[in-house]
Coordinates of C-alpha atoms and ligand atoms in Angstrom, one line a residue:
X1 CA 95.1 101.2 84.3
X2 CA 96.7 97.7 85.3
X3 CA 96.6 95.5 88.1
X4 CA 98.0 96.7 91.0
X5 CA 100.4 93.3 92.4
X6 CA 101.3 93.0 88.8
X7 CA 102.7 96.6 88.1
X8 CA 104.4 96.4 91.3
X9 CA 106.2 93.2 90.4
X10 CA 107.6 95.5 87.8
X11 CA 108.8 98.2 90.1
X12 CA 110.6 95.8 91.8
X13 CA 113.7 95.2 89.6
X14 CA 113.5 99.1 88.5
X15 CA 114.3 99.9 92.5
X16 CA 116.5 97.4 93.1
X17 CA 118.6 98.4 89.7
X18 CA 118.4 102.4 90.9
X19 CA 119.9 101.4 94.5
X20 CA 122.7 99.3 93.2
X21 CA 123.1 102.3 90.7
X22 CA 123.2 104.9 93.2
X23 CA 124.6 102.7 96.4
X24 CA 127.7 103.1 93.9
X25 CA 127.7 106.9 93.7
X26 CA 126.4 106.6 89.9
X27 CA 124.2 108.6 87.5
X28 CA 120.8 107.8 87.1
X29 CA 120.9 105.8 83.7
X30 CA 118.1 103.7 82.5
X31 CA 118.6 100.0 82.2
X32 CA 120.0 99.4 78.9
X33 CA 120.7 102.8 77.7
X34 CA 124.4 102.1 79.8
X35 CA 127.2 104.2 77.6
X36 CA 129.1 101.0 77.8
X37 CA 125.8 98.6 76.7
X38 CA 126.8 96.6 79.6
X39 CA 126.4 97.1 83.7
X40 CA 129.1 95.6 85.9
X41 CA 125.8 94.7 87.6
X42 CA 124.5 92.6 85.1
X43 CA 126.1 89.7 86.8
X44 CA 123.5 90.6 90.0
X45 CA 120.1 88.9 90.1
X46 CA 117.7 91.3 88.6
X47 CA 114.7 91.0 90.6
X48 CA 116.4 90.4 94.2
X49 CA 119.1 90.9 96.5
X50 CA 122.4 88.8 97.2
X51 CA 122.9 87.8 100.7
X52 CA 125.4 90.7 100.8
X53 CA 122.7 92.9 100.1
X54 CA 119.9 91.8 101.8
X55 CA 122.1 91.8 105.0
X56 CA 123.1 95.6 104.5
X57 CA 119.5 96.5 103.6
X58 CA 118.2 94.6 106.3
X59 CA 120.2 96.8 108.7
X60 CA 118.6 99.8 107.2
X61 CA 115.2 98.5 107.4
X62 CA 115.7 97.2 111.4
X63 CA 117.0 101.0 111.9
X64 CA 113.9 102.8 110.3
X65 CA 111.7 100.3 111.8
X66 CA 112.5 100.6 114.7
X67 CA 112.7 104.7 114.5
X68 CA 109.5 105.2 112.4
X69 CA 107.4 102.5 114.0
X70 CA 109.0 101.6 117.8
X71 CA 110.6 104.7 119.5
X72 CA 109.9 107.1 116.5
X73 CA 113.0 108.9 116.9
X74 CA 113.5 109.0 113.2
X75 CA 110.1 110.8 112.9
X76 CA 110.7 114.0 111.2
X77 CA 114.6 113.2 111.3
X78 CA 116.6 113.6 108.0
X79 CA 116.7 109.7 107.5
X80 CA 115.9 110.5 103.8
X81 CA 119.4 112.3 103.5
X82 CA 121.6 109.1 104.8
X83 CA 121.7 106.7 102.0
X84 CA 121.7 104.0 104.3
X85 CA 118.5 104.4 105.6
X86 CA 117.2 106.2 102.2
X87 CA 118.0 102.5 100.4
X88 CA 116.2 100.5 102.8
X89 CA 113.3 103.2 102.6
X90 CA 113.3 102.3 98.7
X91 CA 113.6 98.5 99.1
X92 CA 111.1 98.1 102.1
X93 CA 109.4 100.5 102.7
X94 CA 108.6 102.0 98.7
X95 CA 106.5 98.8 97.7
X96 CA 105.0 98.9 101.0
X97 CA 103.8 102.8 100.0
X98 CA 102.8 102.2 96.4
X99 CA 101.0 99.1 97.3
X100 CA 98.4 101.5 100.2
X101 CA 98.1 104.3 97.6
X102 CA 96.5 101.9 95.0
X103 CA 94.4 100.1 97.4
X104 CA 93.3 103.9 98.4
X105 CA 93.2 105.2 94.7
X106 CA 90.8 102.3 93.8
X107 CA 88.7 104.0 96.5
X108 CA 88.2 107.3 94.6
X109 CA 85.2 107.8 92.2
X110 CA 86.8 109.8 89.9
X111 CA 90.1 109.4 87.8
X112 CA 92.5 111.8 89.0
X113 CA 94.9 113.5 85.8
X114 CA 97.0 115.8 87.8
X115 CA 98.5 114.7 90.9
X116 CA 100.5 116.6 93.4
X117 CA 102.2 114.4 96.0
X118 CA 103.4 116.5 99.2
X119 CA 106.1 114.7 101.2
X120 CA 106.6 112.0 98.6
X121 CA 110.1 110.5 99.6
X122 CA 111.6 108.7 96.3
X123 CA 108.0 108.4 95.7
X124 CA 105.7 105.7 95.9
X125 CA 102.2 107.2 95.9
X126 CA 103.6 109.7 92.5
X127 CA 104.3 106.5 90.9
X128 CA 100.9 104.5 91.9
X129 CA 99.1 107.6 90.8
X130 CA 100.8 107.4 87.7
X131 CA 100.0 104.1 87.1
X132 CA 96.5 103.9 88.1
X133 CA 95.6 106.6 85.6
X134 CA 97.4 110.5 86.2
X135 CA 98.9 111.7 83.6
X136 CA 100.9 114.8 84.9
X137 CA 102.7 114.0 88.5
X138 CA 104.7 116.5 91.1
X139 CA 106.6 115.0 93.5
X140 CA 107.5 117.3 96.0
X141 CA 109.5 116.3 99.4
X142 CA 112.3 118.6 101.2
X143 CA 115.1 115.9 100.7
X144 CA 117.1 116.3 97.9
X145 CA 118.5 112.7 98.0
X146 CA 114.5 111.9 98.0
X147 CA 114.0 113.3 94.9
X148 CA 117.0 112.4 93.1
X149 CA 115.7 108.4 93.2
X150 CA 112.5 109.8 92.7
X151 CA 113.6 110.9 89.4
X152 CA 115.9 108.1 88.7
X153 CA 113.1 105.8 89.1
X154 CA 111.0 107.6 86.6
X155 CA 113.9 107.2 83.8
X156 CA 114.0 103.8 84.5
X157 CA 110.9 103.4 84.4
X158 CA 110.4 105.5 80.9
X159 CA 107.6 107.4 83.4
X160 CA 107.2 111.3 83.4
X161 CA 107.8 112.9 87.0
X162 CA 108.3 116.4 87.9
X163 CA 110.0 117.0 91.2
X164 CA 110.2 120.1 93.6
X165 CA 112.0 121.1 96.8
X166 CA 109.4 121.7 99.5
X167 CA 108.6 121.6 103.2
X168 CA 105.6 123.0 105.0
X169 CA 106.9 126.3 106.0
X170 CA 107.4 126.9 102.5
X171 CA 104.5 128.1 100.5
X172 CA 103.2 125.1 98.5
X173 CA 104.0 124.4 94.3
X174 CA 102.3 126.4 92.1
X175 CA 98.7 124.9 90.4
X176 CA 95.6 123.1 90.8
X177 CA 95.4 119.4 91.1
X178 CA 92.7 116.6 90.9
X179 CA 94.2 114.8 93.4
X180 CA 96.8 115.5 96.1
X181 CA 98.6 112.8 98.5
X182 CA 100.4 112.7 101.5
X183 CA 102.0 109.4 102.5
X184 CA 103.4 108.3 106.0
X185 CA 104.3 112.6 106.0
X186 CA 101.9 114.1 108.4
X187 CA 103.0 112.6 111.3
X188 CA 106.4 113.6 111.0
X189 CA 105.5 117.2 111.1
X190 CA 104.9 120.0 113.7
X191 CA 106.3 117.8 116.6
X192 CA 102.3 116.4 117.1
X193 CA 100.7 119.1 117.3
X194 CA 97.1 118.5 115.6
X195 CA 96.2 122.4 115.0
X196 CA 99.1 123.2 112.4
X197 CA 98.4 119.5 111.1
X198 CA 95.0 120.7 110.2
X199 CA 95.9 123.8 108.8
X200 CA 98.6 122.5 106.5
X201 CA 95.6 120.2 105.4
X202 CA 93.1 123.4 104.9
X203 CA 96.2 124.7 102.3
X204 CA 96.8 121.9 100.8
X205 CA 92.7 121.7 100.4
X206 CA 92.7 125.0 98.7
X207 CA 95.0 123.4 95.6
X208 CA 92.6 121.0 94.9
X209 CA 90.5 121.1 91.9
X210 CA 86.2 120.7 92.3
X211 CA 85.6 117.2 92.4
X212 CA 88.7 116.0 93.4
X213 CA 90.7 114.5 96.4
X214 CA 93.4 115.1 99.0
X215 CA 94.4 111.2 100.3
X216 CA 96.4 111.4 103.5
X217 CA 98.1 107.9 104.4
X218 CA 99.1 107.3 107.8
X219 CA 100.8 104.3 109.7
X220 CA 98.1 102.1 111.5
X221 CA 100.1 102.6 115.0
X222 CA 97.6 103.6 117.5
X223 CA 99.3 106.8 118.0
X224 CA 99.4 107.9 114.9
X225 CA 96.1 106.6 113.8
X226 CA 94.7 108.8 116.5
X227 CA 95.9 111.5 115.5
X228 CA 95.0 111.7 112.1
X229 CA 91.3 111.2 113.5
X230 CA 91.9 114.3 115.7
X231 CA 92.9 116.4 112.3
X232 CA 90.0 114.6 110.6
X233 CA 87.5 115.9 113.0
X234 CA 89.3 119.4 113.1
X235 CA 88.5 119.5 109.3
X236 CA 84.9 118.1 109.5
X237 CA 84.1 120.7 112.2
X238 CA 85.1 123.6 109.4
X239 CA 82.9 122.0 107.4
X240 CA 84.9 119.5 105.0
X241 CA 83.4 116.6 104.0
X242 CA 85.1 113.0 103.7
X243 CA 84.9 110.9 101.1
X244 CA 86.0 107.7 102.8
X245 CA 86.2 105.8 104.8
X246 CA 83.9 107.6 107.3
X247 CA 80.3 107.3 107.0
X248 CA 79.3 108.9 110.7
X249 CA 79.5 112.9 109.5
X250 CA 80.2 114.0 113.4
X251 CA 83.2 113.6 115.4
X252 CA 85.0 110.4 115.1
X253 CA 84.0 107.6 118.0
X254 CA 86.9 105.7 117.8
X255 CA 88.5 108.7 119.8
X256 CA 85.8 108.2 122.8
X257 CA 87.9 105.6 124.5
X258 CA 91.5 106.2 125.0
X259 CA 92.1 102.6 124.1
X260 CA 90.6 102.6 120.3
X261 CA 91.6 103.7 117.2
X262 CA 90.6 103.0 113.3
X263 CA 92.9 101.8 110.6
X264 CA 92.8 99.6 107.2
X265 CA 94.1 96.7 106.4
X266 CA 93.8 94.8 102.9
X267 CA 95.4 91.7 101.8
X268 CA 98.4 91.8 99.2
X269 CA 100.6 89.9 97.2
X270 CA 103.9 90.6 99.2
X271 CA 106.7 91.4 96.3
X272 CA 109.5 88.6 97.2
X273 CA 111.7 91.6 98.0
X274 CA 109.6 92.9 100.8
X275 CA 109.4 89.8 102.4
X276 CA 113.0 88.4 101.8
X277 CA 113.9 92.1 104.0
X278 CA 111.4 91.4 106.5
X279 CA 112.6 88.1 107.5
X280 CA 116.5 89.7 107.0
X281 CA 115.6 92.6 109.8
X282 CA 113.0 90.9 112.0
X283 CA 109.6 92.2 111.6
X284 CA 106.4 91.0 110.7
X285 CA 104.6 92.4 107.5
X286 CA 101.7 90.2 106.2
X287 CA 98.5 92.0 105.7
X288 CA 98.8 95.7 104.6
X289 CA 97.7 98.0 107.0
X290 CA 97.1 101.7 107.3
X291 CA 95.2 104.6 108.3
X292 CA 93.8 106.8 105.8
X293 CA 91.3 109.9 104.6
X294 CA 90.2 110.7 101.5
X295 CA 88.8 114.4 102.0
X296 CA 86.8 116.8 99.6
X297 CA 88.2 120.1 99.2
X298 CA 85.9 122.9 100.7
X299 CA 82.5 123.4 99.8
X300 CA 82.1 120.2 98.8
X301 CA 79.0 117.9 100.6
X302 CA 79.6 114.5 102.4
X303 CA 78.4 111.6 99.2
X304 CA 74.8 110.4 99.7
X305 CA 75.2 107.0 100.6
X306 CA 72.9 104.3 99.1
X307 CA 70.0 103.4 101.0
X308 CA 69.2 101.5 104.1
X309 CA 71.6 100.8 107.2
X310 CA 75.1 100.7 106.0
X311 CA 78.0 100.0 108.4
X312 CA 81.8 99.9 107.1
X313 CA 83.7 97.0 108.9
X314 CA 86.1 98.6 111.3
X315 CA 87.9 95.5 113.3
X316 CA 88.9 92.0 112.1
X317 CA 86.4 89.2 113.2
X318 CA 86.4 89.5 117.0
X319 CA 85.9 85.6 117.9
X320 CA 83.9 84.5 120.7
X321 CA 82.5 81.1 121.9
X322 CA 79.9 80.2 119.0
X323 CA 79.3 84.0 117.7
X324 CA 81.2 86.2 115.3
X325 CA 81.1 89.9 116.3
X326 CA 82.9 92.6 114.3
X327 CA 82.9 96.4 115.3
X328 CA 81.3 98.5 112.6
X329 CA 80.7 102.3 111.9
X330 CA 78.1 103.6 110.2
X331 CA 75.9 107.2 109.6
X332 CA 74.8 106.6 113.3
X333 CA 78.4 105.7 114.5
X334 CA 80.4 103.1 115.9
X335 CA 78.6 99.6 117.7
X336 CA 79.2 96.1 117.6
X337 CA 77.9 93.8 115.3
X338 CA 77.2 90.2 116.5
X339 CA 75.7 86.8 115.0
X340 CA 75.5 83.5 116.9
X341 CA 76.5 80.6 114.5
X342 CA 73.3 78.8 115.1
X343 CA 71.4 81.6 113.3
X344 CA 73.4 81.2 110.3
X345 CA 70.9 81.7 107.3
X346 CA 70.6 82.0 103.6
X347 CA 70.2 85.4 103.7
X348 CA 72.8 86.0 106.5
X349 CA 75.8 83.8 105.5
X350 CA 77.7 86.8 104.1
X351 CA 78.5 88.0 107.7
X352 CA 80.7 85.0 108.1
X353 CA 83.1 86.1 104.8
X354 CA 83.2 89.9 105.4
X355 CA 86.3 91.8 106.4
X356 CA 87.7 95.1 107.9
X357 CA 87.0 97.8 105.2
X358 CA 84.2 96.2 103.4
X359 CA 80.7 98.6 104.0
X360 CA 77.6 96.5 104.7
X361 CA 73.4 96.5 104.3
X362 CA 71.8 94.9 106.9
X363 CA 68.2 94.3 107.8
X364 CA 66.5 93.1 110.9
X365 CA 68.7 93.2 113.8
X366 CA 68.5 93.6 117.2
X367 CA 69.5 95.6 119.7
X368 CA 72.1 93.8 122.1
X369 CA 73.8 95.7 124.7
X370 CA 76.4 98.4 123.3
X371 CA 75.0 97.1 119.1
X372 CA 73.0 95.0 117.3
X373 CA 72.6 91.1 116.5
X374 CA 71.5 89.7 113.7
X375 CA 69.0 86.9 113.6
X376 CA 68.5 84.3 111.3
X377 CA 65.8 86.6 109.6
X378 CA 68.6 89.2 108.5
X379 CA 69.8 89.8 105.0
X380 CA 73.8 90.9 105.0
X381 CA 74.7 92.6 101.5
X382 CA 77.9 93.9 100.7
X383 CA 77.3 97.2 99.1
X384 CA 81.1 97.6 98.4
X385 CA 84.5 95.4 99.2
X386 CA 87.1 97.1 101.0
X387 CA 88.9 99.2 99.0
X388 CA 86.1 100.1 96.6
X389 CA 83.9 103.1 96.3
X390 CA 80.8 103.0 98.0
X391 CA 78.9 104.9 95.2
X392 CA 76.7 107.4 95.9
X393 CA 72.8 107.3 94.8
X394 CA 72.5 108.8 91.6
X395 CA 70.9 112.2 90.5
X396 CA 67.1 112.3 90.7
X397 CA 65.6 111.4 87.3
X398 CA 64.2 114.5 85.6
X399 CA 66.6 117.4 87.3
X400 CA 68.9 118.3 84.8
X401 CA 69.2 121.4 83.2
X402 CA 66.1 123.3 80.8
Ligands
SAM501 C1 107.8 108.0 105.6 S1 108.8 109.2 104.7 C2 106.9 109.2 103.6 C3 107.6 108.4 101.6 C4 106.1 108.8 101.3 N1 105.4 109.3 100.8 C5 106.0 107.4 101.8 O1 104.3 107.4 101.6 O2 106.2 106.3 101.4 C6 108.4 110.6 105.1 C7 108.8 111.8 103.8 O3 108.7 112.8 104.6 C8 109.1 114.0 104.4 N2 109.1 114.7 105.4 C9 109.3 115.0 106.8 N3 109.3 116.5 107.2 C10 109.1 117.0 106.2 C11 109.2 118.4 106.3 N4 109.0 118.8 107.7 N5 109.0 118.3 105.0 C12 108.7 118.1 103.7 N6 108.7 117.4 103.9 C13 109.0 116.4 104.7 C14 110.7 113.3 104.5 O4 111.4 113.5 103.6 C15 110.1 112.1 103.8 O5 110.4 111.9 102.2

């Protein structure tokens, strides 16, 4: 498995090449295998767009961003069938979804071989799974043009990828898989209703092999994140275990207050193409924000966490006068954790270095308001950095068969 940032960089010229070819209505032809041995686009820069191309794609990105993240008019619409919007998706959102997927897949404790990507679009999660070591991947979506692009990308990269047309009212593609991914699609289904989304995920989970996972990634918006947490609660109440990011096994405490939600944030090396398009479209895209869930198939238990008092950090650092504070969520729920700068010591100074998504173990805290305060005696240890698995306890020795 390669370095995700480097792998993503390798995808950028492929995305651009496939976009240029499809823009002209060309057939999928991998680079270097063109019948004439030369492309007309030979003179165009491989790794970035020309000024004119940026302008055209940037307008599509602006329209997509408005329709998917602002007024939401495009959520559930057939925007992938519009060549301008599909092109904008491919060049801007594809790299973002790919990076989000790599950072989520790095949290799995086992490496999936067989993968199905539902609502794949042009396949960022499917290719992320292949790059993370999967050996057979099926991408399924209702948009034929999006699947065509996924096939063209597979050809361009010399990867094997199967595709299938699918939408939730149709049966799922056959087979069982080590991993099923659903990237930014659940929020577009069933007109916002939670119960049919949860029922769909239950059906999908029936297709996950034992010890496998269903990974759901959603936009980090308040409404889409809260809706995902409601789906989570519906599944948890049916006995499903969450492998990540939750350490708390009850109803999600972020749903208690209307103004709360829970999302992840990862630092990433933003490809120049994404940076250029964000600037052209007038968007800010610095860190990688998403909401996600890794779910276990029915009957599998929640992982036993390592011992001690554990919390996942679920906010950015909330600065106060002379102190640092985070919201954190652990096996006992969601609380505030705070420490005065004057109490910094050898054993607790990591508290000033931790970030959203990290899982920490702490000792010697005191009850304070709605949370706990760290003291000079407190210890802080990072059990898993954001995007890394919280390893379960090894099985007790001497309990093997025989
Ligand atoms: C925002 S895109 C996500 C693409 C890709 N999974 C990603 O994470 O970047 C949402 C995808 O869901 C698909 N989709 C939306 N509604 C759908 C439906 N009812 N049935 C099947 N696919 C659907 C769209 O065609 C689109 O490809």
